Amino acid sequence: MTAPTPAPTPAQLAAIPAERLPALLQAMPKAELHLHIEGSLEPERIFALAQRNGVSLPYASVEALRAAYAFTDLQSFLDIYYAGASVLLTEQDFHDMAWDYLLKAQADHVVHVEMFFDPQTHTARGVPFEVVVRGLKSACDRAERELGVSAALIMCFLRHLSEDEALQTLDEALPFRELFIGVGLDSSERGHPPEKFARVFARCRDLGLHLVAHAGEEGPPAYIESALDVLRVERIDHGVRCLEDAALVARLAREGVPLTVCPLSNVKLCVFPDLAQHNLPALLAAGLKVTVNSDDPAYFGGYVNQNYLAIFAALPLGAAAAYTLARNSLEASFVSEARKAEWVEGLNRVFRGFAQASAS
Ligand code: ADE
Ligand code: ZN
């Protein structure tokens, strides 16, 4: 047996020149941990599904729909996102949507994805939970078999709805408990603090589900704290506003809480005016376990590699940051330690390969 490839040394990372970064960012194996599958519906797919299912859309064309993607905040995006999801009716629709995404993930060297889905968006329109989850899961299983991409599902509760509705959704989901690995909390953040969902998250914890929540995207640092203390989540989705609270930053660093940061999303939803002013370098400098993700790639202008490429182009980040971000994504995933070690070794090989090519 050959010895595992060790991590690249600081000197090796420093030797990789800036012009090699785009190729490195593309080639490095990575996990995507913050991806709303309904947010991967491209306008072309929305129109094709609308036609297949006889659903009428309030937009005349693909171009007209795309032109509406000018958001001023989270809510202005969510209104269009929920309208787009209204074309999804059958198990095949959910499978096709997820498959489109998984093909793109493979092209981006995503080795593992933990995919959010919003069942309440669909059950409210009369689509059974079973149709949603079976369509998505069959695409995940197919990706493992045909693409070598590992994929798992995280069911999100919509925080603008009540906790009783979330509890009812959990009841509907329980017969399919084996088809998803965890639960999350998404949708309109302001005015809907994590503690609103204390009971449902406690039940999910008892069921052995993994727990995550959006917090500190538009909402205050206090929402990050209550997601940790009340919901007891294992990762924070976004979390970028944590920097407003030094004690919270120290805690996140000490406890190694992963943040699933989504740079292009943050700019599209006006959390930051542009990428050059994104706080990702400051989050890294504070020792936080930052990961890079695409959130809703069909709406925000790029899949995960485009997020990496754009943030590295806009900010002074080098190969060492690339290694940290990719490694964080693999380590923050909900897979076995053995699987993580295998992927980290693959990451080490890619970085050592780039370092060697740069030295010669
Ligand atoms: N649902 C889909 N994308 C979201 C985001 N960025 N924040 C909250 N809810 C979402
Ligand atoms: Zn999100």
Tab-separated table of C-alpha atoms and ligand atoms in Angstrom:
chain	number	residue	atom	x	y	z
A	1	MET	CA	0.000	0.000	0.000
A	2	THR	CA	1.334	3.469	-0.848
A	3	ALA	CA	1.385	6.140	1.866
A	4	PRO	CA	-1.332	8.820	1.661
A	5	THR	CA	-0.353	12.070	-0.042
A	6	PRO	CA	0.311	14.674	2.679
A	7	ALA	CA	-1.094	18.195	2.606
A	8	PRO	CA	0.877	20.688	0.494
A	9	THR	CA	3.422	22.680	2.515
A	10	PRO	CA	3.095	26.470	2.887
A	11	ALA	CA	6.119	26.857	0.587
A	12	GLN	CA	4.515	24.675	-2.068
A	13	LEU	CA	1.271	26.666	-1.875
A	14	ALA	CA	3.172	29.949	-2.117
A	15	ALA	CA	4.965	28.673	-5.223
A	16	ILE	CA	1.724	28.317	-7.229
A	17	PRO	CA	1.510	31.492	-9.332
A	18	ALA	CA	-1.637	33.610	-9.587
A	19	GLU	CA	-2.124	32.757	-13.266
A	20	ARG	CA	-2.553	29.079	-12.356
A	21	LEU	CA	-5.333	29.854	-9.848
A	22	PRO	CA	-8.311	29.592	-12.249
A	23	ALA	CA	-7.214	26.114	-13.370
A	24	LEU	CA	-6.539	25.093	-9.777
A	25	LEU	CA	-9.930	26.336	-8.537
A	26	GLN	CA	-11.590	24.420	-11.356
A	27	ALA	CA	-9.661	21.186	-10.813
A	28	MET	CA	-9.685	20.937	-7.032
A	29	PRO	CA	-12.162	18.423	-5.586
A	30	LYS	CA	-14.750	20.187	-3.452
A	31	ALA	CA	-18.063	19.725	-1.665
A	32	GLU	CA	-21.086	21.949	-2.162
A	33	LEU	CA	-22.987	22.360	1.104
A	34	HIS	CA	-25.363	25.244	0.360
A	35	LEU	CA	-27.386	24.681	-2.762
A	36	HIS	CA	-31.152	25.049	-3.036
A	37	ILE	CA	-32.101	22.632	-5.754
A	38	GLU	CA	-35.102	24.776	-6.744
A	39	GLY	CA	-32.587	27.588	-7.216
A	40	SER	CA	-30.823	25.580	-9.909
A	41	LEU	CA	-33.850	25.732	-12.241
A	42	GLU	CA	-32.591	27.576	-15.302
A	43	PRO	CA	-35.135	29.731	-17.195
A	44	GLU	CA	-34.981	27.333	-20.173
A	45	ARG	CA	-35.900	24.401	-17.903
A	46	ILE	CA	-38.684	26.471	-16.256
A	47	PHE	CA	-40.252	27.145	-19.670
A	48	ALA	CA	-39.838	23.524	-20.810
A	49	LEU	CA	-41.510	22.231	-17.629
A	50	ALA	CA	-44.287	24.835	-17.885
A	51	GLN	CA	-45.043	23.581	-21.382
A	52	ARG	CA	-44.811	19.894	-20.400
A	53	ASN	CA	-47.193	20.431	-17.459
A	54	GLY	CA	-49.551	23.030	-18.959
A	55	VAL	CA	-48.599	25.639	-16.336
A	56	SER	CA	-48.879	29.278	-17.414
A	57	LEU	CA	-46.117	31.689	-16.425
A	58	PRO	CA	-46.383	35.455	-15.938
A	59	TYR	CA	-43.395	35.924	-18.328
A	60	ALA	CA	-43.588	35.897	-22.126
A	61	SER	CA	-40.185	34.338	-22.760
A	62	VAL	CA	-36.961	32.966	-21.298
A	63	GLU	CA	-35.388	36.386	-21.908
A	64	ALA	CA	-38.219	38.206	-20.119
A	65	LEU	CA	-37.873	35.881	-17.127
A	66	ARG	CA	-34.099	36.315	-17.003
A	67	ALA	CA	-34.525	40.084	-17.250
A	68	ALA	CA	-36.604	39.957	-14.052
A	69	TYR	CA	-33.563	38.681	-12.115
A	70	ALA	CA	-32.669	42.104	-10.731
A	71	PHE	CA	-33.054	41.740	-6.990
A	72	THR	CA	-32.950	44.384	-4.297
A	73	ASP	CA	-32.987	42.053	-1.287
A	74	LEU	CA	-33.764	38.478	-0.234
A	75	GLN	CA	-37.561	38.876	-0.444
A	76	SER	CA	-37.497	40.276	-3.993
A	77	PHE	CA	-35.594	37.141	-5.022
A	78	LEU	CA	-37.797	34.709	-3.079
A	79	ASP	CA	-40.953	35.985	-4.832
A	80	ILE	CA	-39.506	35.004	-8.233
A	81	TYR	CA	-37.900	31.806	-6.922
A	82	TYR	CA	-41.226	30.466	-5.600
A	83	ALA	CA	-42.959	31.427	-8.878
A	84	GLY	CA	-40.287	29.516	-10.837
A	85	ALA	CA	-40.761	26.414	-8.675
A	86	SER	CA	-44.481	26.327	-9.528
A	87	VAL	CA	-43.742	24.413	-12.773
A	88	LEU	CA	-42.579	21.323	-10.820
A	89	LEU	CA	-45.339	18.724	-10.582
A	90	THR	CA	-44.148	15.158	-11.196
A	91	GLU	CA	-41.425	12.876	-9.851
A	92	GLN	CA	-39.765	13.118	-13.275
A	93	ASP	CA	-39.718	16.950	-13.009
A	94	PHE	CA	-37.848	16.791	-9.695
A	95	HIS	CA	-35.476	14.170	-11.055
A	96	ASP	CA	-34.737	16.227	-14.185
A	97	MET	CA	-34.083	19.398	-12.190
A	98	ALA	CA	-31.651	17.640	-9.856
A	99	TRP	CA	-29.965	15.807	-12.727
A	100	ASP	CA	-29.324	19.092	-14.591
A	101	TYR	CA	-27.581	20.385	-11.471
A	102	LEU	CA	-25.609	17.197	-10.789
A	103	LEU	CA	-24.141	17.212	-14.310
A	104	LYS	CA	-22.907	20.761	-13.686
A	105	ALA	CA	-21.565	19.761	-10.273
A	106	GLN	CA	-19.541	16.957	-11.825
A	107	ALA	CA	-18.086	19.379	-14.386
A	108	ASP	CA	-17.050	21.638	-11.456
A	109	HIS	CA	-15.267	18.712	-9.710
A	110	VAL	CA	-17.818	18.639	-6.912
A	111	VAL	CA	-17.296	15.243	-5.269
A	112	HIS	CA	-20.130	15.649	-2.777
A	113	VAL	CA	-23.250	17.796	-2.510
A	114	GLU	CA	-25.713	18.267	0.328
A	115	MET	CA	-28.736	19.587	-1.511
A	116	PHE	CA	-31.492	21.664	0.123
A	117	PHE	CA	-35.089	21.223	-0.948
A	118	ASP	CA	-38.203	23.148	0.100
A	119	PRO	CA	-41.070	20.626	0.357
A	120	GLN	CA	-43.604	23.183	1.606
A	121	THR	CA	-43.286	25.128	-1.673
A	122	HIS	CA	-44.612	22.033	-3.417
A	123	THR	CA	-47.004	20.429	-0.915
A	124	ALA	CA	-48.838	23.796	-0.681
A	125	ARG	CA	-49.639	23.353	-4.419
A	126	GLY	CA	-50.929	19.811	-3.902
A	127	VAL	CA	-47.731	17.986	-4.905
A	128	PRO	CA	-47.270	15.071	-2.470
A	129	PHE	CA	-44.088	15.024	-0.354
A	130	GLU	CA	-43.344	11.575	-1.710
A	131	VAL	CA	-43.240	12.845	-5.321
A	132	VAL	CA	-40.719	15.555	-4.381
A	133	VAL	CA	-38.392	13.409	-2.313
A	134	ARG	CA	-38.439	10.352	-4.567
A	135	GLY	CA	-37.710	12.422	-7.691
A	136	LEU	CA	-34.759	14.150	-6.035
A	137	LYS	CA	-33.394	11.019	-4.374
A	138	SER	CA	-33.449	8.991	-7.587
A	139	ALA	CA	-31.293	11.694	-9.224
A	140	CYS	CA	-28.891	11.628	-6.241
A	141	ASP	CA	-28.572	7.840	-6.445
A	142	ARG	CA	-28.064	8.015	-10.203
A	143	ALA	CA	-25.308	10.618	-9.737
A	144	GLU	CA	-23.465	8.293	-7.389
A	145	ARG	CA	-23.708	5.429	-9.912
A	146	GLU	CA	-23.190	7.259	-13.210
A	147	LEU	CA	-21.172	10.373	-12.320
A	148	GLY	CA	-19.207	9.357	-9.245
A	149	VAL	CA	-20.748	12.355	-7.445
A	150	SER	CA	-22.000	11.702	-3.924
A	151	ALA	CA	-25.281	13.502	-3.188
A	152	ALA	CA	-27.567	13.751	-0.159
A	153	LEU	CA	-30.727	15.701	0.670
A	154	ILE	CA	-31.448	18.244	3.409
A	155	MET	CA	-35.101	19.190	3.885
A	156	CYS	CA	-35.648	22.871	4.687
A	157	PHE	CA	-38.515	24.412	6.617
A	158	LEU	CA	-39.778	27.764	5.321
A	159	ARG	CA	-39.330	30.224	8.157
A	160	HIS	CA	-42.029	32.645	6.942
A	161	LEU	CA	-44.553	29.866	7.711
A	162	SER	CA	-45.505	28.751	11.223
A	163	GLU	CA	-43.760	26.175	13.376
A	164	ASP	CA	-46.963	24.102	13.361
A	165	GLU	CA	-46.705	23.911	9.571
A	166	ALA	CA	-43.073	22.815	9.909
A	167	LEU	CA	-44.144	20.107	12.408
A	168	GLN	CA	-46.808	18.946	9.972
A	169	THR	CA	-44.209	18.783	7.180
A	170	LEU	CA	-41.963	16.723	9.434
A	171	ASP	CA	-44.841	14.284	10.021
A	172	GLU	CA	-45.333	13.980	6.246
A	173	ALA	CA	-41.607	13.381	5.823
A	174	LEU	CA	-41.197	10.698	8.473
A	175	PRO	CA	-42.228	7.741	6.278
A	176	PHE	CA	-39.290	8.792	4.038
A	177	ARG	CA	-36.820	9.389	6.869
A	178	GLU	CA	-34.143	7.297	5.149
A	179	LEU	CA	-34.187	9.468	2.024
A	180	PHE	CA	-32.741	12.627	3.623
A	181	ILE	CA	-29.902	13.260	6.059
A	182	GLY	CA	-30.904	16.469	7.772
A	183	VAL	CA	-33.065	19.554	8.048
A	184	GLY	CA	-32.454	23.246	7.467
A	185	LEU	CA	-34.229	26.574	7.806
A	186	ASP	CA	-34.567	29.016	4.907
A	187	SER	CA	-36.743	31.713	3.263
A	188	SER	CA	-37.409	35.235	4.654
A	189	GLU	CA	-34.982	35.721	7.528
A	190	ARG	CA	-35.849	39.100	9.060
A	191	GLY	CA	-38.646	38.842	11.633
A	192	HIS	CA	-38.410	35.040	11.715
A	193	PRO	CA	-35.699	34.199	14.267
A	194	PRO	CA	-34.441	30.646	14.679
A	195	GLU	CA	-36.103	30.266	18.096
A	196	LYS	CA	-39.493	30.268	16.321
A	197	PHE	CA	-38.571	26.691	15.296
A	198	ALA	CA	-37.208	25.389	18.620
A	199	ARG	CA	-39.679	22.504	19.004
A	200	VAL	CA	-39.419	21.147	15.472
A	201	PHE	CA	-35.611	21.242	15.545
A	202	ALA	CA	-35.611	19.461	18.938
A	203	ARG	CA	-37.726	16.696	17.385
A	204	CYS	CA	-35.400	16.444	14.398
A	205	ARG	CA	-32.425	16.201	16.742
A	206	ASP	CA	-34.101	13.316	18.591
A	207	LEU	CA	-34.607	11.637	15.218
A	208	GLY	CA	-30.858	11.757	14.597
A	209	LEU	CA	-31.110	14.203	11.701
A	210	HIS	CA	-28.305	16.636	10.950
A	211	LEU	CA	-29.246	20.258	11.661
A	212	VAL	CA	-28.351	23.458	9.782
A	213	ALA	CA	-29.986	26.887	9.463
A	214	HIS	CA	-29.671	30.061	7.435
A	215	ALA	CA	-28.652	32.834	9.831
A	216	GLY	CA	-26.828	36.134	9.547
A	217	GLU	CA	-27.493	36.579	5.809
A	218	GLU	CA	-29.818	39.571	6.253
A	219	GLY	CA	-30.610	38.888	9.898
A	220	PRO	CA	-28.502	40.063	12.861
A	221	PRO	CA	-25.678	38.161	14.611
A	222	ALA	CA	-28.182	37.291	17.384
A	223	TYR	CA	-29.871	34.923	14.911
A	224	ILE	CA	-26.569	33.050	14.494
A	225	GLU	CA	-26.330	32.690	18.258
A	226	SER	CA	-29.871	31.398	18.644
A	227	ALA	CA	-29.409	28.993	15.723
A	228	LEU	CA	-26.471	27.542	17.711
A	229	ASP	CA	-27.937	27.726	21.208
A	230	VAL	CA	-31.633	27.052	20.617
A	231	LEU	CA	-31.710	24.984	17.411
A	232	ARG	CA	-28.263	23.435	18.100
A	233	VAL	CA	-27.276	23.458	14.439
A	234	GLU	CA	-23.994	21.978	13.223
A	235	ARG	CA	-23.386	24.534	10.445
A	236	ILE	CA	-24.525	28.083	9.749
A	237	ASP	CA	-25.715	28.891	6.232
A	238	HIS	CA	-24.297	32.297	5.191
A	239	GLY	CA	-23.384	33.711	8.618
A	240	VAL	CA	-21.523	36.636	7.043
A	241	ARG	CA	-22.963	39.167	9.490
A	242	CYS	CA	-21.146	37.426	12.376
A	243	LEU	CA	-18.299	39.924	11.944
A	244	GLU	CA	-20.478	42.561	13.612
A	245	ASP	CA	-20.031	40.719	16.929
A	246	ALA	CA	-16.439	40.018	18.043
A	247	ALA	CA	-17.463	37.624	20.834
A	248	LEU	CA	-19.533	35.597	18.365
A	249	VAL	CA	-16.620	35.421	15.914
A	250	ALA	CA	-14.352	34.148	18.691
A	251	ARG	CA	-16.915	31.496	19.580
A	252	LEU	CA	-17.432	30.366	15.962
A	253	ALA	CA	-13.656	30.055	15.572
A	254	ARG	CA	-13.203	28.221	18.877
A	255	GLU	CA	-16.024	25.761	18.153
A	256	GLY	CA	-15.037	25.334	14.491
A	257	VAL	CA	-18.575	26.013	13.282
A	258	PRO	CA	-18.616	25.850	9.469
A	259	LEU	CA	-20.115	28.782	7.540
A	260	THR	CA	-21.526	28.041	4.080
A	261	VAL	CA	-20.792	31.346	2.355
A	262	CYS	CA	-22.271	32.185	-1.079
A	263	PRO	CA	-20.388	35.134	-2.630
A	264	LEU	CA	-22.394	35.713	-5.842
A	265	SER	CA	-25.665	35.353	-3.917
A	266	ASN	CA	-24.532	37.959	-1.393
A	267	VAL	CA	-23.876	40.482	-4.151
A	268	LYS	CA	-27.096	39.719	-6.094
A	269	LEU	CA	-29.151	40.127	-2.914
A	270	CYS	CA	-27.301	43.335	-1.961
A	271	VAL	CA	-25.751	41.932	1.243
A	272	PHE	CA	-22.477	43.425	-0.125
A	273	PRO	CA	-22.303	46.113	-2.835
A	274	ASP	CA	-19.746	44.122	-4.846
A	275	LEU	CA	-17.355	41.185	-4.513
A	276	ALA	CA	-14.391	43.449	-3.781
A	277	GLN	CA	-16.161	44.413	-0.560
A	278	HIS	CA	-17.110	40.875	0.448
A	279	ASN	CA	-15.891	39.912	3.916
A	280	LEU	CA	-14.682	36.404	2.988
A	281	PRO	CA	-10.974	37.286	3.509
A	282	ALA	CA	-11.816	38.748	6.918
A	283	LEU	CA	-13.781	35.624	7.851
A	284	LEU	CA	-10.786	33.478	6.873
A	285	ALA	CA	-8.381	35.754	8.734
A	286	ALA	CA	-10.539	35.351	11.850
A	287	GLY	CA	-9.916	31.600	11.673
A	288	LEU	CA	-13.482	30.677	10.725
A	289	LYS	CA	-14.288	27.453	8.873
A	290	VAL	CA	-15.500	29.143	5.687
A	291	THR	CA	-16.771	27.259	2.641
A	292	VAL	CA	-17.766	28.586	-0.821
A	293	ASN	CA	-21.120	27.632	-2.343
A	294	SER	CA	-23.587	28.742	-5.008
A	295	ASP	CA	-26.936	29.022	-3.104
A	296	ASP	CA	-29.286	29.495	-6.114
A	297	PRO	CA	-26.959	29.300	-9.115
A	298	ALA	CA	-29.574	29.752	-11.845
A	299	TYR	CA	-30.593	33.081	-10.300
A	300	PHE	CA	-27.284	34.466	-9.059
A	301	GLY	CA	-25.049	34.134	-12.087
A	302	GLY	CA	-22.987	31.059	-11.456
A	303	TYR	CA	-22.417	27.558	-10.171
A	304	VAL	CA	-19.857	26.790	-7.502
A	305	ASN	CA	-16.706	27.180	-9.620
A	306	GLN	CA	-17.929	30.547	-10.853
A	307	ASN	CA	-18.266	31.580	-7.212
A	308	TYR	CA	-14.661	30.556	-6.550
A	309	LEU	CA	-13.364	32.195	-9.733
A	310	ALA	CA	-15.227	35.452	-9.121
A	311	ILE	CA	-14.210	35.893	-5.490
A	312	PHE	CA	-10.560	35.036	-6.225
A	313	ALA	CA	-10.554	37.498	-9.133
A	314	ALA	CA	-12.013	40.275	-6.965
A	315	LEU	CA	-9.916	39.819	-3.826
A	316	PRO	CA	-6.293	39.121	-2.863
A	317	LEU	CA	-6.706	35.369	-2.280
A	318	GLY	CA	-4.096	32.805	-3.309
A	319	ALA	CA	-3.510	29.054	-3.444
A	320	ALA	CA	-3.355	28.738	0.357
A	321	ALA	CA	-6.880	30.171	0.629
A	322	ALA	CA	-8.063	27.890	-2.168
A	323	TYR	CA	-6.715	24.863	-0.288
A	324	THR	CA	-8.310	25.962	2.995
A	325	LEU	CA	-11.710	26.604	1.404
A	326	ALA	CA	-11.829	23.303	-0.483
A	327	ARG	CA	-10.581	21.360	2.519
A	328	ASN	CA	-13.142	23.068	4.783
A	329	SER	CA	-15.921	22.081	2.376
A	330	LEU	CA	-14.907	18.415	2.506
A	331	GLU	CA	-14.411	18.408	6.287
A	332	ALA	CA	-17.683	20.242	7.006
A	333	SER	CA	-19.747	17.684	5.101
A	334	PHE	CA	-21.925	15.096	6.830
A	335	VAL	CA	-20.059	12.010	5.618
A	336	SER	CA	-17.868	9.459	7.398
A	337	GLU	CA	-14.349	10.407	8.470
A	338	ALA	CA	-13.019	7.718	6.115
A	339	ARG	CA	-14.781	9.294	3.130
A	340	LYS	CA	-13.491	12.751	4.101
A	341	ALA	CA	-9.930	11.417	4.389
A	342	GLU	CA	-10.195	9.891	0.909
A	343	TRP	CA	-11.365	13.184	-0.610
A	344	VAL	CA	-8.773	15.241	1.292
A	345	GLU	CA	-6.091	12.962	-0.094
A	346	GLY	CA	-7.408	13.635	-3.604
A	347	LEU	CA	-7.258	17.350	-2.818
A	348	ASN	CA	-3.662	17.023	-1.598
A	349	ARG	CA	-2.706	15.258	-4.840
A	350	VAL	CA	-4.175	18.036	-6.995
A	351	PHE	CA	-2.397	20.772	-5.029
A	352	ARG	CA	0.941	18.938	-4.971
A	353	GLY	CA	0.585	18.375	-8.706
A	354	PHE	CA	0.102	22.100	-9.323
A	355	ALA	CA	2.990	22.934	-7.007
A	356	GLN	CA	5.325	20.507	-8.786
A	357	ALA	CA	4.332	21.801	-12.233
A	358	SER	CA	4.992	25.370	-10.999
A	359	ALA	CA	8.453	24.430	-9.688
A	360	SER	CA	9.626	22.830	-12.936
B	1	ADE	N1	-34.115	30.078	-0.261
B	1	ADE	C1	-33.410	29.957	-1.398
B	1	ADE	N2	-32.313	30.720	-1.343
B	1	ADE	C2	-32.308	31.324	-0.127
B	1	ADE	C3	-31.444	32.228	0.536
B	1	ADE	N3	-30.318	32.679	-0.029
B	1	ADE	N4	-31.781	32.657	1.765
B	1	ADE	C4	-32.890	32.218	2.347
B	1	ADE	N5	-33.750	31.375	1.773
B	1	ADE	C5	-33.451	30.927	0.547
B	2	ZN	ZN	-29.552	29.648	0.860
